[in-house]
């Protein structure tokens, strides 16, 4: 028996025989001697792939919805675009093989999309790889293997094309991808349990495999005991799933009638949509790093404004907590400079970085203030350790507001400013910090890591990394006490907030809101409802 | 053949949505539509070519229409570009 642990991206438990999807080994014939013939080979392959996409789009529309189908329709339209066809033909005419030409044309296309300042255009870059793979397969003359019903699909990347053939899979295990990738959205839309970020090298065709999309655990060749345990979990989950759905759009309360908002964590505009459709009471953590990453220059004020504004108006008055850029540590942005640090996690990260580079923060704050007219928008600062940091940012916010007013731009009277409690210092001095804050939000991931001095990703100290340990719980309690004394709300964001044990601890402390991933909203509300 | 210079008014330039709007509108005409931006000659009926050219906001382009309905095509092109594709 082998066990892997990956990122759970689509809930549910699936078990069955592994079907390892092999990407075709392409024979590259090298220099082409028959230009015209080779050009028509490319054209035919593009046409075959385009037709297949349209066919699959029809299929996928039923199971995964309109948006998923749109991805495949747009594949079909770009492969038949005169630009891609004529570019490929030109390259082949110059002596390239159709395979090489396809790689060049679609590689360039990916680069062009990534270069766009528009976030939605940039998001499409992932599609370029899927298209290239499809054309190369069509060129090789092999048709895609059929995926047997009821298997657990094991693949490097769960692409839209693979998804179209996966309706009857028990589960999907993928090496690449995260909860924001197209594949993850598709799997969740189709209701197939899925875990990503798993090293699939050791998995063979026909291996018995269990995929737990709730926890991220993947078990290969389980023993009898293990199998039985998961069969029970699976039955339980499936029974409760129908039951859970009815809780999604209800308002959760703790025993004494205190309302608890169940909000969601969002890393991009698609997550905002998911939050709304899954019954989220707002967005408790809107990470803004996606606006800055995978590009060559920072987003300007207007670009940021349009993203924040769209999110605020989509939420129709529900809370939107925007976290200012959280960079440094392991999250670096290519066009910004960072000092050399021996220990980046104890270095210039979060608000510390932005205070050193106030221009980045100024642009972001101006964009948020402008967008705040469109909903209940709040500003949240990451990685705060000292009072002085909040005072500096507050002064900057006041300055931005004056500036905008002078320019004749409308800005709401009061946009709340709060902080993440994720360092031991912030928890220990929560009382002092609360004087400068409109709210607190406890980030359980980093708080646990810093309190326990244990890296979450380090298997050697994984046992120490425990959000339920007395040290972490005491820090959480101190934060709540300070918030209560100051009369400000205290939220908890981080996946741990969905944990039943922690939830019951938090309700006792009088938590006002928790923020979890969209997939966990209904379950979290159910737990809050059924609490004695 | 008719041609005219335009300034790209929307700040984010020609990204996916404007490119799609422009290329599909030009596809309705029978004439050839070329967008000249610097040294780059872009097929105005190709969504991909328009995006790949990476035309930024604030840059100046020349639209060249050649064929039977060239006048109408140039007029439509100007209308779209000057409206900032609904982004201003």
Coordinates of C-alpha atoms in Angstrom, one line a residue:
Chain A
X1 CA 0.0 0.0 0.0
X2 CA 1.2 3.5 -0.9
X3 CA -0.2 6.8 0.1
X4 CA 0.1 10.2 -1.5
X5 CA -1.2 13.5 -0.4
X6 CA -2.1 16.1 -2.9
X7 CA -4.4 19.1 -3.3
X8 CA -8.1 18.3 -3.1
X9 CA -9.9 20.3 -5.9
X10 CA -13.2 18.5 -6.3
X11 CA -15.0 16.9 -3.4
X12 CA -16.1 13.3 -3.1
X13 CA -14.4 9.9 -2.8
X14 CA -13.8 7.7 -5.8
X15 CA -12.3 4.2 -6.1
X16 CA -11.5 1.9 -9.0
X17 CA -8.8 0.6 -11.2
X18 CA -6.2 3.1 -12.4
X19 CA -6.1 4.1 -16.0
X20 CA -2.9 5.9 -16.6
X21 CA -3.3 8.3 -19.5
X22 CA -0.2 8.2 -21.7
X23 CA 0.6 11.3 -23.7
X24 CA 1.6 10.2 -27.2
X25 CA 5.2 10.0 -27.9
X26 CA 5.5 12.1 -31.0
X27 CA 7.8 11.0 -33.7
X28 CA 9.5 14.1 -35.0
X29 CA 10.4 13.4 -38.7
X30 CA 12.7 16.4 -38.7
X31 CA 13.2 18.2 -41.9
X32 CA 10.4 17.9 -44.3
X33 CA 11.0 17.2 -48.0
X34 CA 7.5 17.4 -49.3
X35 CA 6.3 20.9 -48.3
X36 CA 2.9 20.9 -49.9
X37 CA 1.9 17.5 -48.6
X38 CA 3.1 18.4 -45.1
X39 CA 1.1 21.6 -45.2
X40 CA -2.1 19.8 -45.9
X41 CA -1.2 17.3 -43.2
X42 CA -1.2 20.2 -40.7
X43 CA -4.5 21.6 -42.1
X44 CA -6.1 18.2 -41.8
X45 CA -4.9 17.7 -38.3
X46 CA -6.2 21.2 -37.2
X47 CA -9.5 20.4 -38.8
X48 CA -9.8 17.0 -37.1
X49 CA -9.0 18.6 -33.8
X50 CA -11.4 21.4 -34.3
X51 CA -14.3 19.1 -35.2
X52 CA -13.5 16.9 -32.2
X53 CA -13.7 20.0 -29.9
X54 CA -17.1 21.0 -31.3
X55 CA -18.3 17.4 -30.7
X56 CA -16.9 17.3 -27.2
X57 CA -18.3 20.8 -26.4
X58 CA -21.8 19.5 -27.1
X59 CA -21.2 16.6 -24.7
X60 CA -19.6 18.6 -22.0
X61 CA -22.3 21.2 -22.0
X62 CA -24.7 18.7 -20.5
X63 CA -22.4 17.6 -17.7
X64 CA -20.3 20.6 -16.8
X65 CA -22.2 23.5 -18.1
X66 CA -22.0 26.4 -20.6
X67 CA -18.7 27.8 -19.4
X68 CA -16.8 24.5 -19.8
X69 CA -18.2 24.1 -23.3
X70 CA -17.1 27.6 -24.2
X71 CA -13.5 26.7 -23.7
X72 CA -13.8 23.9 -26.3
X73 CA -15.7 26.1 -28.7
X74 CA -12.9 28.7 -28.5
X75 CA -10.3 26.0 -29.2
X76 CA -12.2 25.2 -32.4
X77 CA -12.3 28.8 -33.5
X78 CA -8.6 29.5 -33.0
X79 CA -7.4 26.3 -34.7
X80 CA -9.3 27.4 -37.8
X81 CA -8.2 31.1 -37.6
X82 CA -6.5 32.2 -40.8
X83 CA -3.6 33.5 -38.7
X84 CA -2.7 30.1 -37.1
X85 CA -3.2 28.2 -40.3
X86 CA -1.2 30.5 -42.5
X87 CA 1.6 30.8 -39.9
X88 CA 2.0 27.1 -39.7
X89 CA 2.0 26.7 -43.5
X90 CA 4.6 29.4 -43.8
X91 CA 6.8 27.6 -41.3
X92 CA 6.3 24.2 -43.0
X93 CA 7.0 25.9 -46.4
X94 CA 10.3 27.0 -44.8
X95 CA 11.3 23.4 -44.1
X96 CA 9.8 22.7 -40.7
X97 CA 7.9 19.5 -39.9
X98 CA 4.2 20.0 -39.1
X99 CA 5.0 18.9 -35.5
X100 CA 7.7 21.6 -35.1
X101 CA 5.5 24.2 -36.7
X102 CA 2.6 23.4 -34.4
X103 CA 4.9 23.7 -31.4
X104 CA 6.1 27.1 -32.6
X105 CA 2.7 28.5 -33.6
X106 CA 1.0 27.5 -30.3
X107 CA 4.0 28.3 -28.1
X108 CA 4.0 31.9 -29.6
X109 CA 0.2 32.1 -29.1
X110 CA 0.7 31.2 -25.4
X111 CA 3.3 33.9 -25.0
X112 CA 1.1 36.5 -26.7
X113 CA -1.8 35.7 -24.4
X114 CA 0.5 35.9 -21.3
X115 CA 1.7 39.2 -22.5
X116 CA -1.8 40.8 -22.5
X117 CA -2.5 43.3 -19.7
X118 CA -6.1 42.0 -19.5
X119 CA -6.4 39.2 -16.8
X120 CA -9.1 37.4 -18.7
X121 CA -7.0 37.2 -21.9
X122 CA -4.1 36.0 -19.8
X123 CA -6.1 33.2 -18.3
X124 CA -6.6 31.7 -21.7
X125 CA -2.9 30.9 -22.0
X126 CA -3.4 27.5 -20.4
X127 CA -5.6 26.6 -23.3
X128 CA -2.7 26.9 -25.8
X129 CA -1.1 23.7 -24.3
X130 CA -4.3 21.8 -24.6
X131 CA -4.6 22.8 -28.3
X132 CA -1.1 21.9 -29.1
X133 CA -1.5 18.5 -27.5
X134 CA -4.7 18.0 -29.5
X135 CA -3.1 18.9 -32.8
X136 CA 0.0 16.8 -32.2
X137 CA -2.3 13.8 -31.4
X138 CA -4.2 14.4 -34.6
X139 CA -0.9 14.7 -36.6
X140 CA 0.3 11.4 -35.2
X141 CA -2.8 9.8 -36.8
X142 CA -3.6 8.0 -33.6
X143 CA -7.0 8.5 -32.2
X144 CA -7.2 9.2 -28.5
X145 CA -7.6 6.1 -26.3
X146 CA -11.1 5.6 -24.8
X147 CA -11.1 6.0 -21.1
X148 CA -12.9 3.0 -19.6
X149 CA -16.0 3.7 -17.5
X150 CA -15.6 3.6 -13.7
X151 CA -11.8 3.9 -13.7
X152 CA -9.7 6.3 -11.8
X153 CA -8.0 8.5 -14.4
X154 CA -4.4 9.2 -13.7
X155 CA -2.9 11.9 -15.9
X156 CA -0.2 14.6 -16.0
X157 CA -2.8 17.3 -16.5
X158 CA -6.6 17.2 -16.6
X159 CA -7.3 19.2 -19.7
X160 CA -10.7 20.2 -21.1
X161 CA -10.3 17.6 -23.9
X162 CA -9.7 14.9 -21.3
X163 CA -12.7 16.1 -19.3
X164 CA -15.0 15.6 -22.2
X165 CA -14.2 11.9 -22.1
X166 CA -14.3 11.5 -18.4
X167 CA -18.0 11.7 -17.6
X168 CA -18.1 8.2 -16.2
X169 CA -14.8 8.2 -14.3
X170 CA -14.8 7.3 -10.6
X171 CA -12.2 9.9 -9.9
X172 CA -9.3 11.9 -11.4
X173 CA -5.7 12.1 -10.1
X174 CA -3.5 14.7 -11.8
X175 CA 0.1 15.7 -11.4
X176 CA -0.2 19.3 -12.5
X177 CA -2.8 21.9 -11.6
X178 CA -4.3 23.7 -8.7
X179 CA -7.7 24.6 -7.5
X180 CA -7.9 27.5 -9.9
X181 CA -6.9 25.5 -13.1
X182 CA -9.5 24.8 -15.8
X183 CA -9.3 21.1 -15.0
X184 CA -10.2 21.7 -11.4
X185 CA -13.2 23.8 -12.3
X186 CA -14.3 21.2 -14.8
X187 CA -14.0 18.3 -12.4
X188 CA -15.9 20.2 -9.7
X189 CA -18.6 21.1 -12.3
X190 CA -18.9 17.5 -13.3
X191 CA -19.0 16.3 -9.7
X192 CA -16.0 14.0 -10.1
X193 CA -13.7 13.6 -7.1
X194 CA -10.3 15.0 -8.0
X195 CA -6.9 15.4 -6.4
X196 CA -4.1 17.4 -8.1
X197 CA -0.4 17.9 -7.3
X198 CA 0.3 14.1 -6.9
X199 CA 3.5 12.6 -8.2
X200 CA 2.0 10.0 -10.6
X201 CA 5.3 8.3 -11.5
X202 CA 4.7 5.3 -9.2
X203 CA 1.2 4.5 -10.4
X204 CA 0.6 1.7 -12.9
X205 CA -2.3 0.8 -15.1
X206 CA -4.7 -1.4 -13.3
X207 CA -3.5 -0.5 -9.8
X208 CA -6.4 -0.4 -7.3
X209 CA -6.6 3.3 -6.3
X210 CA -8.7 5.4 -3.8
X211 CA -8.9 9.1 -4.4
X212 CA -10.3 11.3 -1.6
X213 CA -11.3 14.6 -3.1
X214 CA -12.3 15.9 0.4
X215 CA -8.8 15.5 2.0
X216 CA -6.4 15.2 -0.9
X217 CA -5.4 11.7 0.0
X218 CA -4.6 9.1 -2.7
X219 CA -4.2 5.5 -1.7
X220 CA -2.6 2.9 -4.1
X221 CA -3.3 -0.8 -3.6
X222 CA -5.1 -0.3 -0.2
X223 CA -5.3 -3.1 2.3
X224 CA -8.6 -4.6 3.3
X225 CA -9.0 -2.4 6.4
X226 CA -8.2 0.8 4.4
X227 CA -10.6 -0.2 1.6
X228 CA -13.4 -0.8 4.1
X229 CA -12.8 2.5 5.8
X230 CA -13.0 4.4 2.5
X231 CA -16.1 2.5 1.4
X232 CA -17.8 3.6 4.5
X233 CA -16.6 7.2 4.1
X234 CA -17.8 7.2 0.5
X235 CA -21.3 6.0 1.4
X236 CA -21.5 8.5 4.2
X237 CA -20.4 11.3 1.9
X238 CA -22.8 10.4 -0.8
X239 CA -25.7 10.2 1.6
X240 CA -24.8 13.5 3.2
X241 CA -24.1 15.3 -0.1
X242 CA -27.8 15.6 -1.1
X243 CA -28.5 16.4 2.5
X244 CA -25.8 19.1 2.7
X245 CA -27.0 21.1 -0.4
X246 CA -30.1 22.3 1.4
X247 CA -27.9 24.2 3.8
X248 CA -25.9 26.1 1.3
X249 CA -28.2 29.1 1.0
X250 CA -29.3 29.3 4.6
X251 CA -27.9 31.6 7.3
X252 CA -25.9 29.9 9.9
X253 CA -26.4 30.7 13.6
X254 CA -24.7 29.5 16.7
X255 CA -26.8 28.2 19.6
X256 CA -27.6 31.6 21.1
X257 CA -28.9 33.1 17.9
X258 CA -25.6 34.8 17.0
X259 CA -25.4 34.9 13.2
X260 CA -22.3 33.5 11.6
X261 CA -21.4 34.3 8.0
X262 CA -19.8 31.5 6.0
X263 CA -17.8 33.4 3.4
X264 CA -15.3 32.1 0.9
X265 CA -11.7 32.5 0.0
X266 CA -11.1 33.7 -3.6
X267 CA -7.9 33.8 -5.6
X268 CA -9.4 35.1 -8.9
X269 CA -12.6 36.3 -10.5
X270 CA -13.8 32.8 -11.2
X271 CA -13.7 32.0 -7.5
X272 CA -16.0 35.0 -6.9
X273 CA -18.6 33.4 -9.2
X274 CA -18.2 30.1 -7.5
X275 CA -18.7 31.7 -4.1
X276 CA -22.0 33.1 -5.2
X277 CA -23.2 29.9 -6.8
X278 CA -22.2 27.9 -3.7
X279 CA -24.2 30.0 -1.3
X280 CA -21.3 32.0 0.2
X281 CA -22.3 35.0 2.4
X282 CA -19.5 37.1 1.0
X283 CA -15.7 36.9 0.2
X284 CA -13.7 36.9 3.4
X285 CA -10.4 36.8 1.6
X286 CA -9.8 38.1 -1.9
X287 CA -6.2 37.4 -2.7
X288 CA -4.9 39.9 -5.3
X289 CA -1.6 38.2 -6.3
X290 CA -3.2 36.8 -9.5
X291 CA -3.4 40.4 -10.8
X292 CA 0.4 40.7 -10.5
X293 CA 1.7 37.3 -11.5
X294 CA 2.5 35.8 -14.9
X295 CA 3.1 39.2 -16.6
X296 CA 6.0 41.6 -17.3
X297 CA 4.8 44.8 -15.7
X298 CA 2.4 45.6 -12.8
X299 CA -1.3 46.2 -13.3
X300 CA -2.2 49.9 -13.4
X301 CA -4.9 51.5 -11.2
X302 CA -7.6 51.2 -13.8
X303 CA -7.0 47.5 -14.4
X304 CA -7.1 46.8 -10.7
X305 CA -10.1 49.0 -10.3
X306 CA -12.1 47.1 -12.9
X307 CA -11.4 43.8 -11.3
X308 CA -12.3 44.9 -7.8
X309 CA -15.4 46.8 -9.1
X310 CA -16.7 43.7 -10.9
X311 CA -16.2 41.5 -7.9
X312 CA -17.9 44.0 -5.6
X313 CA -20.9 44.4 -7.9
X314 CA -21.2 40.7 -8.5
X315 CA -21.5 40.1 -4.8
X316 CA -24.6 42.4 -4.6
X317 CA -23.8 44.0 -1.3
X318 CA -22.2 41.0 0.4
X319 CA -18.9 41.6 2.1
X320 CA -15.8 41.7 -0.1
X321 CA -12.5 41.7 1.9
X322 CA -9.6 42.6 -0.4
X323 CA -6.2 41.6 0.9
X324 CA -3.4 43.9 -0.3
X325 CA -0.6 42.4 -2.3
X326 CA 1.0 39.6 -0.3
X327 CA 4.4 39.1 -1.9
X328 CA 7.9 38.1 -0.6
X329 CA 8.7 34.8 1.2
X330 CA 8.0 32.1 -1.5
X331 CA 5.7 34.4 -3.5
X332 CA 7.9 36.5 -5.8
X333 CA 6.8 38.6 -8.7
X334 CA 9.2 38.6 -11.6
X335 CA 9.4 42.3 -12.3
X336 CA 9.8 43.4 -8.6
X337 CA 13.1 43.3 -6.9
X338 CA 13.7 41.5 -3.6
X339 CA 16.6 41.5 -1.2
X340 CA 18.8 38.4 -0.8
X341 CA 17.5 36.8 2.4
X342 CA 18.8 33.8 4.3
X343 CA 15.3 33.2 5.7
X344 CA 12.7 34.7 3.5
X345 CA 9.8 33.5 5.7
X346 CA 11.1 35.7 8.4
X347 CA 12.0 38.5 6.0
X348 CA 10.5 41.1 3.8
X349 CA 7.0 39.7 3.0
X350 CA 3.4 40.8 3.2
X351 CA 2.8 44.3 4.4
X352 CA 6.5 44.8 5.2
X353 CA 7.3 44.6 1.5
X354 CA 4.6 47.0 0.5
X355 CA 5.5 49.6 3.2
X356 CA 9.0 49.6 1.7
X357 CA 7.5 50.2 -1.7
X358 CA 4.6 52.5 -1.0
X359 CA 4.0 53.2 -4.7
X360 CA 2.7 49.7 -5.2
X361 CA 0.4 50.0 -2.2
X362 CA -0.8 53.5 -3.2
X363 CA -2.0 52.4 -6.6
X364 CA -3.8 49.4 -5.1
X365 CA -5.4 51.4 -2.3
X366 CA -6.7 54.0 -4.8
X367 CA -8.2 51.2 -7.0
X368 CA -9.9 49.6 -4.0
X369 CA -11.3 53.0 -2.7
X370 CA -12.8 53.7 -6.1
X371 CA -14.3 50.2 -6.3
X372 CA -15.7 50.5 -2.8
X373 CA -18.6 52.6 -4.2
X374 CA -20.0 49.3 -5.7
X375 CA -20.4 47.2 -2.6
X376 CA -19.3 46.4 0.9
X377 CA -15.6 46.6 0.3
X378 CA -12.9 46.3 3.0
X379 CA -9.1 46.5 3.0
X380 CA -7.1 43.8 4.8
X381 CA -3.3 43.9 5.4
X382 CA -1.3 40.7 5.4
X383 CA 1.6 39.7 7.8
X384 CA 1.2 42.6 10.3
X385 CA 3.5 42.4 13.3
X386 CA 3.5 46.0 14.8
X387 CA 1.2 48.9 15.4
X388 CA 3.4 51.2 13.4
X389 CA 2.7 49.2 10.2
X390 CA -1.1 49.8 10.5
X391 CA -0.6 53.5 11.3
X392 CA 1.6 53.9 8.2
X393 CA -1.0 52.2 5.9
X394 CA -3.9 54.1 7.5
X395 CA -2.1 57.4 6.7
X396 CA -1.6 56.2 3.2
X397 CA -5.3 55.3 2.9
X398 CA -6.2 58.8 4.2
X399 CA -3.8 60.4 1.7
X400 CA -5.3 58.4 -1.2
X401 CA -8.8 59.4 -0.2
X402 CA -7.8 63.1 -0.2
X403 CA -6.0 62.7 -3.5
X404 CA -9.0 61.1 -5.2
X405 CA -11.4 63.7 -3.8
X406 CA -9.2 66.5 -5.1
X407 CA -9.3 64.8 -8.5
X408 CA -13.1 64.9 -8.3
X409 CA -13.4 61.1 -7.9
X410 CA -16.2 59.8 -5.7
X411 CA -15.0 57.7 -2.7
X412 CA -17.2 56.3 0.1
X413 CA -17.0 57.9 3.5
X414 CA -15.7 54.9 5.3
X415 CA -13.9 51.9 3.9
X416 CA -12.9 49.6 6.8
X417 CA -9.3 48.7 7.2
X418 CA -8.4 45.5 9.1
X419 CA -5.5 43.1 9.4
X420 CA -4.7 39.4 9.2
X421 CA -3.6 37.9 12.5
X422 CA -1.0 35.4 11.3
X423 CA 2.1 36.2 13.3
X424 CA 2.6 35.4 17.0
X425 CA 3.4 39.1 17.6
X426 CA 0.0 40.1 16.2
X427 CA -1.9 37.6 18.4
X428 CA 0.1 38.6 21.5
X429 CA -0.5 42.3 21.0
X430 CA -4.0 42.0 19.5
X431 CA -5.2 44.4 22.2
X432 CA -2.8 47.2 21.1
X433 CA -3.4 46.5 17.4
X434 CA -7.1 46.5 17.7
X435 CA -7.0 50.3 18.4
X436 CA -6.1 50.9 14.8
X437 CA -8.3 48.3 13.2
X438 CA -11.9 48.0 12.0
X439 CA -11.7 44.1 12.0
X440 CA -9.4 41.2 12.5
X441 CA -9.1 38.1 10.4
X442 CA -7.1 35.1 11.7
X443 CA -5.2 33.3 9.0
X444 CA -4.9 29.9 10.4
X445 CA -2.2 28.5 7.9
X446 CA 0.5 31.0 8.6
X447 CA -0.5 31.5 12.3
X448 CA -0.1 27.8 12.9
X449 CA 3.2 27.7 11.0
X450 CA 4.7 30.6 12.9
X451 CA 3.4 29.7 16.4
X452 CA 4.6 26.1 16.1
X453 CA 7.8 27.1 14.2
X454 CA 6.9 24.2 11.8
X455 CA 6.8 24.4 8.1
X456 CA 3.6 23.0 6.7
X457 CA 5.3 21.5 3.7
X458 CA 8.0 19.7 5.8
X459 CA 7.1 16.1 6.4
X460 CA 9.6 15.8 9.2
X461 CA 7.7 18.2 11.4
X462 CA 4.2 17.6 10.1
X463 CA 3.0 16.4 13.4
X464 CA 3.8 19.7 15.0
X465 CA 1.9 21.6 12.4
X466 CA -1.5 21.3 14.1
X467 CA -4.1 24.1 14.2
X468 CA -5.8 22.3 17.1
X469 CA -2.6 22.4 19.3
X470 CA -3.1 24.3 22.6
X471 CA -0.6 27.0 21.6
X472 CA -2.5 27.9 18.4
X473 CA -5.8 27.8 20.1
X474 CA -4.6 30.0 22.9
X475 CA -3.4 32.6 20.3
X476 CA -6.8 32.4 18.6
X477 CA -8.5 32.9 22.0
X478 CA -6.4 35.9 22.8
X479 CA -7.2 37.5 19.5
X480 CA -11.0 37.0 20.0
X481 CA -10.8 38.5 23.5
X482 CA -9.0 41.6 22.3
X483 CA -11.5 42.0 19.4
X484 CA -14.4 41.7 21.7
X485 CA -13.0 44.3 24.1
X486 CA -12.4 46.6 21.2
X487 CA -15.9 45.9 19.8
X488 CA -14.6 44.9 16.4
X489 CA -15.5 41.8 14.4
X490 CA -13.1 38.8 14.2
X491 CA -13.1 36.5 11.3
X492 CA -11.2 33.3 10.6
X493 CA -10.0 32.5 7.1
X494 CA -7.9 29.5 6.0
X495 CA -9.0 25.9 5.2
X496 CA -8.8 24.9 8.9
X497 CA -12.0 27.0 9.4
X498 CA -14.0 24.2 7.8
X499 CA -12.7 21.7 10.4
X500 CA -15.6 20.6 12.7
X501 CA -13.6 20.6 15.9
X502 CA -12.1 24.0 15.3
X503 CA -15.5 25.4 14.2
X504 CA -17.0 24.4 17.5
X505 CA -14.2 26.1 19.4
X506 CA -14.7 29.2 17.3
X507 CA -18.5 29.4 17.8
X508 CA -17.9 29.2 21.5
X509 CA -15.5 32.2 21.2
X510 CA -18.3 34.1 19.3
X511 CA -16.8 34.1 15.8
X512 CA -18.6 36.4 13.4
X513 CA -17.5 34.9 10.2
X514 CA -15.4 32.1 8.8
X515 CA -14.1 32.0 5.3
X516 CA -13.5 28.7 3.5
X517 CA -13.1 27.4 -0.1
X518 CA -16.3 27.5 -2.2
X519 CA -16.6 23.7 -2.2
X520 CA -16.8 23.7 1.6
X521 CA -19.5 26.3 2.2
X522 CA -22.5 24.0 2.3
X523 CA -20.7 21.5 4.6
X524 CA -19.5 24.3 7.0
X525 CA -23.0 25.7 7.2
X526 CA -24.4 22.2 7.9
X527 CA -21.9 21.7 10.8
X528 CA -22.9 25.1 12.3
X529 CA -26.6 24.2 12.0
X530 CA -26.3 20.8 13.6
X531 CA -24.1 21.9 16.5
X532 CA -25.9 21.3 19.8
Chain B
X1 CA -8.0 51.2 -51.4
X2 CA -8.9 53.4 -48.5
X3 CA -7.0 54.0 -45.3
X4 CA -7.1 56.0 -42.1
X5 CA -5.1 56.5 -38.9
X6 CA -6.7 55.9 -35.5
X7 CA -5.5 56.1 -31.9
X8 CA -6.4 53.2 -29.7
X9 CA -8.3 54.8 -26.9
X10 CA -9.1 52.0 -24.4
X11 CA -6.2 51.8 -22.0
X12 CA -5.8 48.0 -22.1
X13 CA -5.4 48.0 -25.8
X14 CA -6.5 45.1 -28.1
X15 CA -7.1 42.1 -25.8
X16 CA -9.4 39.2 -26.2
X17 CA -12.8 40.9 -26.2
X18 CA -12.0 43.9 -28.4
X19 CA -10.1 41.7 -30.8
X20 CA -13.0 39.3 -31.1
X21 CA -15.4 42.2 -31.7
X22 CA -13.2 43.8 -34.3
X23 CA -12.3 40.6 -36.2
X24 CA -16.0 39.4 -36.3
X25 CA -17.2 42.8 -37.4
X26 CA -14.5 42.9 -40.2
X27 CA -15.4 39.3 -41.2
X28 CA -18.8 40.6 -42.4
X29 CA -17.1 42.6 -45.2
X30 CA -15.7 41.1 -48.4
X31 CA -12.8 43.5 -48.7
X32 CA -9.3 42.8 -47.2
X33 CA -8.7 44.5 -43.9
X34 CA -5.2 45.2 -42.8
X35 CA -4.2 46.9 -39.5
X36 CA -0.8 48.5 -39.6
X37 CA 0.9 49.0 -36.3
X38 CA 4.6 50.0 -36.5
X39 CA 6.2 47.5 -38.8
X40 CA 3.5 45.0 -38.2
X41 CA 0.9 44.3 -40.8
X42 CA -2.0 42.5 -39.2
X43 CA -4.9 40.7 -40.7
X44 CA -7.9 42.6 -39.3
X45 CA -10.2 39.6 -39.7
X46 CA -8.0 37.3 -37.6
X47 CA -8.7 37.4 -33.8
X48 CA -5.4 35.6 -33.2
X49 CA -3.3 38.0 -35.3
X50 CA -4.9 41.0 -33.6
X51 CA -4.1 39.6 -30.1
X52 CA -0.7 38.3 -31.0
X53 CA 0.3 41.8 -32.3
X54 CA -0.1 43.1 -28.7
X55 CA -1.5 46.5 -29.7
X56 CA -1.4 48.6 -26.5
X57 CA -3.7 51.4 -25.5
X58 CA -2.5 54.8 -26.7
X59 CA -0.7 53.5 -29.8
X60 CA -1.6 54.7 -33.3
X61 CA -2.7 52.2 -36.0
X62 CA -3.5 52.6 -39.7
X63 CA -6.5 50.6 -41.0
X64 CA -6.3 49.8 -44.7
X65 CA -9.3 48.4 -46.5
X66 CA -9.1 47.1 -50.0
X67 CA -12.0 45.7 -52.0
X68 CA -15.6 46.2 -53.0
X69 CA -17.1 47.4 -49.7
X70 CA -13.9 49.2 -48.4
X71 CA -15.6 52.4 -47.5
X72 CA -18.2 50.8 -45.3
X73 CA -15.6 48.5 -43.7
X74 CA -13.3 51.5 -42.8
X75 CA -16.2 53.4 -41.4
X76 CA -17.2 50.4 -39.1
X77 CA -13.5 49.9 -38.1
X78 CA -13.3 53.6 -37.1
X79 CA -16.5 53.4 -35.2
X80 CA -15.3 50.5 -33.1
X81 CA -11.9 51.9 -32.4
X82 CA -13.1 55.4 -31.5
X83 CA -15.7 54.0 -29.1
X84 CA -12.8 52.4 -27.2
X85 CA -14.7 49.1 -27.6
X86 CA -17.0 50.2 -24.8
X87 CA -14.1 50.4 -22.4
X88 CA -13.9 54.1 -21.9

